[in-house]
Tab-separated table of C-alpha atoms in Angstrom:
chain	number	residue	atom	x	y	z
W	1	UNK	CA	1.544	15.974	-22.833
W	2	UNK	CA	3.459	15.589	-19.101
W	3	UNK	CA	1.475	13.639	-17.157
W	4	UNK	CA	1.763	12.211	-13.335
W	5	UNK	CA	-0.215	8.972	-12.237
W	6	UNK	CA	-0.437	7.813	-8.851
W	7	UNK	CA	-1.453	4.637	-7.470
W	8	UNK	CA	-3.308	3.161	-5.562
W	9	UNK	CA	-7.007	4.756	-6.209
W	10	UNK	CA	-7.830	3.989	-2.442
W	11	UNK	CA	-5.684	2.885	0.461
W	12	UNK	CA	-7.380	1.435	3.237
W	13	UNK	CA	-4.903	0.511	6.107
W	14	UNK	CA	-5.264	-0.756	9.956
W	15	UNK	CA	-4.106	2.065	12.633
W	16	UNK	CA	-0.362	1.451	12.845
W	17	UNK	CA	0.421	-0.071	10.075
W	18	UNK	CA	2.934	1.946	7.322
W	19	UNK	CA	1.272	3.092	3.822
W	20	UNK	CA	2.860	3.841	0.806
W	21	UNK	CA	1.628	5.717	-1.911
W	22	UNK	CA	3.581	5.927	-5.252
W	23	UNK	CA	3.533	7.967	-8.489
W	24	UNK	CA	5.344	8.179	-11.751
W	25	UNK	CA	6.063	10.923	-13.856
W	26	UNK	CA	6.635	12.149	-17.497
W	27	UNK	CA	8.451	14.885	-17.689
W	28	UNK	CA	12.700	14.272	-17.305
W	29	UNK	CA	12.565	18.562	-17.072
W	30	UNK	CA	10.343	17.916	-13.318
W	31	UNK	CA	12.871	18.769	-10.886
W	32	UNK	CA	10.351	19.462	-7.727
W	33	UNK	CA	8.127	16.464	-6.204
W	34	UNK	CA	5.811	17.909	-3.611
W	35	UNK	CA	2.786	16.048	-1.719
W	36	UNK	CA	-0.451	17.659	-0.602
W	37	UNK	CA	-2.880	16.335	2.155
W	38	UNK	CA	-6.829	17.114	1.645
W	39	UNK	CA	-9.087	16.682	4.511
W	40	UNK	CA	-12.540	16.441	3.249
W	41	UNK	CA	-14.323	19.850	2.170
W	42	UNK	CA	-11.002	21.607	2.800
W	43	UNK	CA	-7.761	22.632	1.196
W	44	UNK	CA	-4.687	20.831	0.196
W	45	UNK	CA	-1.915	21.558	2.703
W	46	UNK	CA	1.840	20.637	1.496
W	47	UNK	CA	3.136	17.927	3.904
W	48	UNK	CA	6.307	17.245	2.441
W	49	UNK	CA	8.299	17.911	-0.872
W	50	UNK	CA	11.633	16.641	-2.717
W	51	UNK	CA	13.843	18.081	-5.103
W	52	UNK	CA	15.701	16.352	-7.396
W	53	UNK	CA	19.020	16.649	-5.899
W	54	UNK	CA	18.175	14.253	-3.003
W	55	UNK	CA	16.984	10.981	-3.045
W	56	UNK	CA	15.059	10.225	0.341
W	57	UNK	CA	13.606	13.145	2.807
W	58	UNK	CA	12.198	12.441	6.075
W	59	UNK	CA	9.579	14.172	8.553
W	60	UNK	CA	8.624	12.244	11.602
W	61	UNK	CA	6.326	9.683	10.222
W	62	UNK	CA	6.056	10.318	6.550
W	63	UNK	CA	9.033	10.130	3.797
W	64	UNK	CA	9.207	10.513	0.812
W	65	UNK	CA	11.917	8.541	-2.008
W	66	UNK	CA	12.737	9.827	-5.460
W	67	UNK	CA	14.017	7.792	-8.164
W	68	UNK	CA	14.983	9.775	-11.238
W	69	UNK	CA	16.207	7.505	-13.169
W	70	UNK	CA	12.988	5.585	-13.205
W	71	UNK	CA	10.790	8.600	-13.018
W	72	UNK	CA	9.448	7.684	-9.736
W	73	UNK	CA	8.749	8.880	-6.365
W	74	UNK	CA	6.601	7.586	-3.090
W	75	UNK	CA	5.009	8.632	-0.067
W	76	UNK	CA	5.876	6.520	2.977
W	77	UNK	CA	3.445	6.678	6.146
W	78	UNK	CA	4.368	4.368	9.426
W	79	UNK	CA	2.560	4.318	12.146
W	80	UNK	CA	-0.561	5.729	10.401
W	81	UNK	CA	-3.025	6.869	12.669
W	82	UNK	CA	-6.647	8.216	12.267
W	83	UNK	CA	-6.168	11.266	11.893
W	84	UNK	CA	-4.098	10.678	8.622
W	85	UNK	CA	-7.428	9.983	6.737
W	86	UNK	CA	-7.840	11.644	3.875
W	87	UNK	CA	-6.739	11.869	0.090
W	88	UNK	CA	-3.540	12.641	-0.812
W	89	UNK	CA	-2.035	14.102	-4.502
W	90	UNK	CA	1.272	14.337	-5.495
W	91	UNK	CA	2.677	16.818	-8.221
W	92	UNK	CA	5.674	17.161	-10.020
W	93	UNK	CA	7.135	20.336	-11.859
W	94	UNK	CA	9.755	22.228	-12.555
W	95	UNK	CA	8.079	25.579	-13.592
W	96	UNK	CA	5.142	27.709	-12.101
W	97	UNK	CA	2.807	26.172	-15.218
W	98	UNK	CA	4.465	22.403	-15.020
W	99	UNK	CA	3.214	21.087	-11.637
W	100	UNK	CA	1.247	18.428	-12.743
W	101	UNK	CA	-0.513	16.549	-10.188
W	102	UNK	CA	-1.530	13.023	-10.005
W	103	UNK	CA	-5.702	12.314	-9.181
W	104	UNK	CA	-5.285	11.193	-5.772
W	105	UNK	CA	-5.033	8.622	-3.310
W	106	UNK	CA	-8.179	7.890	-0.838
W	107	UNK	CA	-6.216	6.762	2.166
W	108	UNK	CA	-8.977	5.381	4.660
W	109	UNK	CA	-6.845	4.223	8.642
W	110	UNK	CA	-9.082	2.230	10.434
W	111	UNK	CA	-8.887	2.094	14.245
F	1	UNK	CA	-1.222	36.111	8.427
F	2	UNK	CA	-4.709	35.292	6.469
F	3	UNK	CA	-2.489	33.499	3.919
F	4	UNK	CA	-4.366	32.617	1.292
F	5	UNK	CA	-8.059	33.274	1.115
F	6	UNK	CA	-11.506	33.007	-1.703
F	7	UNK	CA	-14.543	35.024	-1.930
F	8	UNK	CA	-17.149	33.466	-2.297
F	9	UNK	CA	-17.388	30.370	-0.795
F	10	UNK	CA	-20.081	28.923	-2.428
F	11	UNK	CA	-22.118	29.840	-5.575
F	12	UNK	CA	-24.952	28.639	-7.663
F	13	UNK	CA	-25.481	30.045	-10.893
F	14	UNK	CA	-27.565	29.652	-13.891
F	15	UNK	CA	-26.446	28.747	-17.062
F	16	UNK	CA	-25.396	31.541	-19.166
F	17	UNK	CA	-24.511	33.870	-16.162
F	18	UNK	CA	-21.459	35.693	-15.642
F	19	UNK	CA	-19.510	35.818	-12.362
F	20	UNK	CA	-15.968	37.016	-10.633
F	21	UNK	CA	-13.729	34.738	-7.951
F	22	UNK	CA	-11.432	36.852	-5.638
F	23	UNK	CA	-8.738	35.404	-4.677
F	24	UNK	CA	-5.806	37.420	-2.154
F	25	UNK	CA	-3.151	36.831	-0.290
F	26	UNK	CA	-0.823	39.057	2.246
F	27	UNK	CA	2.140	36.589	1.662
F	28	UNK	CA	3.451	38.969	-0.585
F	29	UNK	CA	3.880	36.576	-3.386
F	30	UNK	CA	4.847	37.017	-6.835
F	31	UNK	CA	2.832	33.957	-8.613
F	32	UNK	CA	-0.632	33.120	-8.259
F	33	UNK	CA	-2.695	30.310	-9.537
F	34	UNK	CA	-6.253	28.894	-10.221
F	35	UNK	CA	-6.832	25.237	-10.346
F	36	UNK	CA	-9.926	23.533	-10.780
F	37	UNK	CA	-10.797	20.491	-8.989
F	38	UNK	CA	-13.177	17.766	-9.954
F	39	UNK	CA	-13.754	14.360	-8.686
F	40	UNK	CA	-11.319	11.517	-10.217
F	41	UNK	CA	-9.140	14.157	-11.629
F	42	UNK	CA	-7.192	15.503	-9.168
F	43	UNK	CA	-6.360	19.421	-9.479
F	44	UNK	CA	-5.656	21.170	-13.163
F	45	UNK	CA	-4.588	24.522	-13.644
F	46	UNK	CA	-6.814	27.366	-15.093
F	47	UNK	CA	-4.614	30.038	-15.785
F	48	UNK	CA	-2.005	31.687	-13.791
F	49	UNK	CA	0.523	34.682	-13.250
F	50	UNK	CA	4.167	35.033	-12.878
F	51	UNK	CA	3.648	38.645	-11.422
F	52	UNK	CA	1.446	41.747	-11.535
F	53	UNK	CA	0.024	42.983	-14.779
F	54	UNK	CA	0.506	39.177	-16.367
F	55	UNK	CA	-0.920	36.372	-16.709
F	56	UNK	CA	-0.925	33.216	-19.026
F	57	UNK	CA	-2.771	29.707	-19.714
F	58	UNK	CA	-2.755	27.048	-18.036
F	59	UNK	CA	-3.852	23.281	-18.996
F	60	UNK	CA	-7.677	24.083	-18.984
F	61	UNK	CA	-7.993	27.658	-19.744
F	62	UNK	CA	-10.975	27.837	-22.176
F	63	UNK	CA	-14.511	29.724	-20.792
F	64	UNK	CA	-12.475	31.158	-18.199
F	65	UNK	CA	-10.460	34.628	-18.001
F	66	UNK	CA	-8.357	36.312	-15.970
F	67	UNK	CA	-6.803	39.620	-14.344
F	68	UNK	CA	-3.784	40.398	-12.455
F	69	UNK	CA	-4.102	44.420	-11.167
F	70	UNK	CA	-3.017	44.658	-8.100
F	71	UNK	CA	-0.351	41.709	-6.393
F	72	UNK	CA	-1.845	40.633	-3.750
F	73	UNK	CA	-5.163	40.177	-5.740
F	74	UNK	CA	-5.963	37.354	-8.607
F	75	UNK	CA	-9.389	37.341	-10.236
F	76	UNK	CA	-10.998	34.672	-12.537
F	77	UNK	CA	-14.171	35.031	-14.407
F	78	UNK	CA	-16.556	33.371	-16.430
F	79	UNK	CA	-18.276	35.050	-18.896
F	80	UNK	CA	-20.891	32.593	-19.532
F	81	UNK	CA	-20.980	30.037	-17.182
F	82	UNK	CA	-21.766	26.487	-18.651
F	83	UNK	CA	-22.891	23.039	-16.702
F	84	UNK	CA	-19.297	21.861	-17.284
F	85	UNK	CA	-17.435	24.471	-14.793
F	86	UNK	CA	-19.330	23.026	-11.764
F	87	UNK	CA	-16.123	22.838	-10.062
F	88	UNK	CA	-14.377	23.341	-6.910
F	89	UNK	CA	-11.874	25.954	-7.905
F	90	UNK	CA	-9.137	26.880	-5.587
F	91	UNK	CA	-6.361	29.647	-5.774
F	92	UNK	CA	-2.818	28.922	-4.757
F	93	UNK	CA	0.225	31.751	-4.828
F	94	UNK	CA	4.081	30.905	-4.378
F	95	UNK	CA	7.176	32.559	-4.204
F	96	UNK	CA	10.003	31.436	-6.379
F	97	UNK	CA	13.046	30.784	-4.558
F	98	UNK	CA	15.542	30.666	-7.443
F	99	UNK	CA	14.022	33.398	-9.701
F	100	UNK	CA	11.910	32.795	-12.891
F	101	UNK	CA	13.205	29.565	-14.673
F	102	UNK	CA	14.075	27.922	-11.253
F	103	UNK	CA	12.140	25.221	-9.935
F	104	UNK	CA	8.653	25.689	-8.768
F	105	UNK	CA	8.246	26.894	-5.205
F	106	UNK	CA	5.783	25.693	-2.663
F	107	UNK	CA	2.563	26.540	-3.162
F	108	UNK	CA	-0.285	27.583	-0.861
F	109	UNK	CA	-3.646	27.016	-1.078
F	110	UNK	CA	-6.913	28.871	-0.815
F	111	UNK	CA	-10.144	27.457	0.788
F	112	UNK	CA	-12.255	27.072	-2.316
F	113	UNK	CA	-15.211	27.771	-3.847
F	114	UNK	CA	-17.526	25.273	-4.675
F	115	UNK	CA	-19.416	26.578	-7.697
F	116	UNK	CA	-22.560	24.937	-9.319
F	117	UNK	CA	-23.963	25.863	-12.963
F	118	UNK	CA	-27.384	24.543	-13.692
């Protein structure tokens, strides 16, 4: 079946230095690429999404980059800070039953 | 706006026991979802609905069932809860942008529940 894996595992980065998560997908049909945030013991919160009609979007200090032909997109942090601890999933769909998400990425920003 | 939210919180049940997760939301959204969420494997869905009155299976639907009345409201249950659904399980509703075979809309999650079966 569709499938979405995401690497790395675990991210551990020094405060202000850029991280870059990255995922491939399965399904050609996935036409929406969104990425969640998860704080610990709370609930994923979209922080940025793509659609398949554009290749790079941009929100302060994340991005994200979609490459369709290869079946693969990325998360792009700069300037982490902190406060951008935690474990992030992307997903990728194209229906309300076809947003498959990947199993996470522990991003740890040390100070 | 609540948004999203989950009764209960947190739950502890034997195996063998039965029990109900609310789930509601005041964004007046046509689909709703349940997703489980376990450690390593990131979130799968449980079942979910396209509207009131329907519903249909997800990726992981087995031991679980579910009910669509009202919109606003999305209940799963488990009939007879087993060691294996000790879970976080969080609800999530969306509004499609484009209409029914458009691409998926943003979703929104609920807190969770953190369920234990013994």
């Amino acid at each position: 079946g569709e499938n979405v894996e995401q690497h790395p595992s675990t991210l551990s980065v020094q405060e202000g230095d850029s991280a870059v998560i990255k995922c491939t997908y399965s399904d050609s049909a996935s036409n929406y690429f969104p990425w969640y945030k998860q704080e610990l013991g709370k609930r994923p919160q979209l922080i940025i999404d793509i659609r398949s009609n554009v290749g790079e979007k941009k929100d302060q200090r994340i991005a994200v980059t979609l490459n369709k032909t290869a079946k693969h997109f990325s998360l792009h942090i700069t300037e982490t800070q902190p406060e951008d601890s935690a474990v992030y999933f992307c997903a990728a769909g194209g229906r309300p039953d076809k947003l498959i998400f990947g199993t996470g990425t522990r991003l740890q920003v040390f100070p | 706006n609540a948004g999203v939210t989950q009764t209960p919180k947190f739950r502890v049940l034997k195996t063998g026991q039965s029990m109900t997760l609310l789930c509601a939301q005041d964004m007046n959204h046509e689909y709703m979802y349940w997703y489980r969420q376990d450690p390593g494997m990131g979130l799968r869905l449980i079942h979910y609905s396209v509207g009131e009155g329907t519903t249909a299976k997800g990726e992981v639907p087995d031991g679980y069932n579910v009910s669509r009345l009202k919109k606003q409201n999305f209940l799963l249950g488990l009939e007879s809860a087993a060691p294996s659904q000790t879970s976080v399980y969080f609800c999530a509703s969306s509004y499609p942008s484009g209409g029914r075979s458009s691409s998926t809309d943003t979703q929104y999650f609920g807190p969770g529940t953190r369920l234990t079966v013994l």
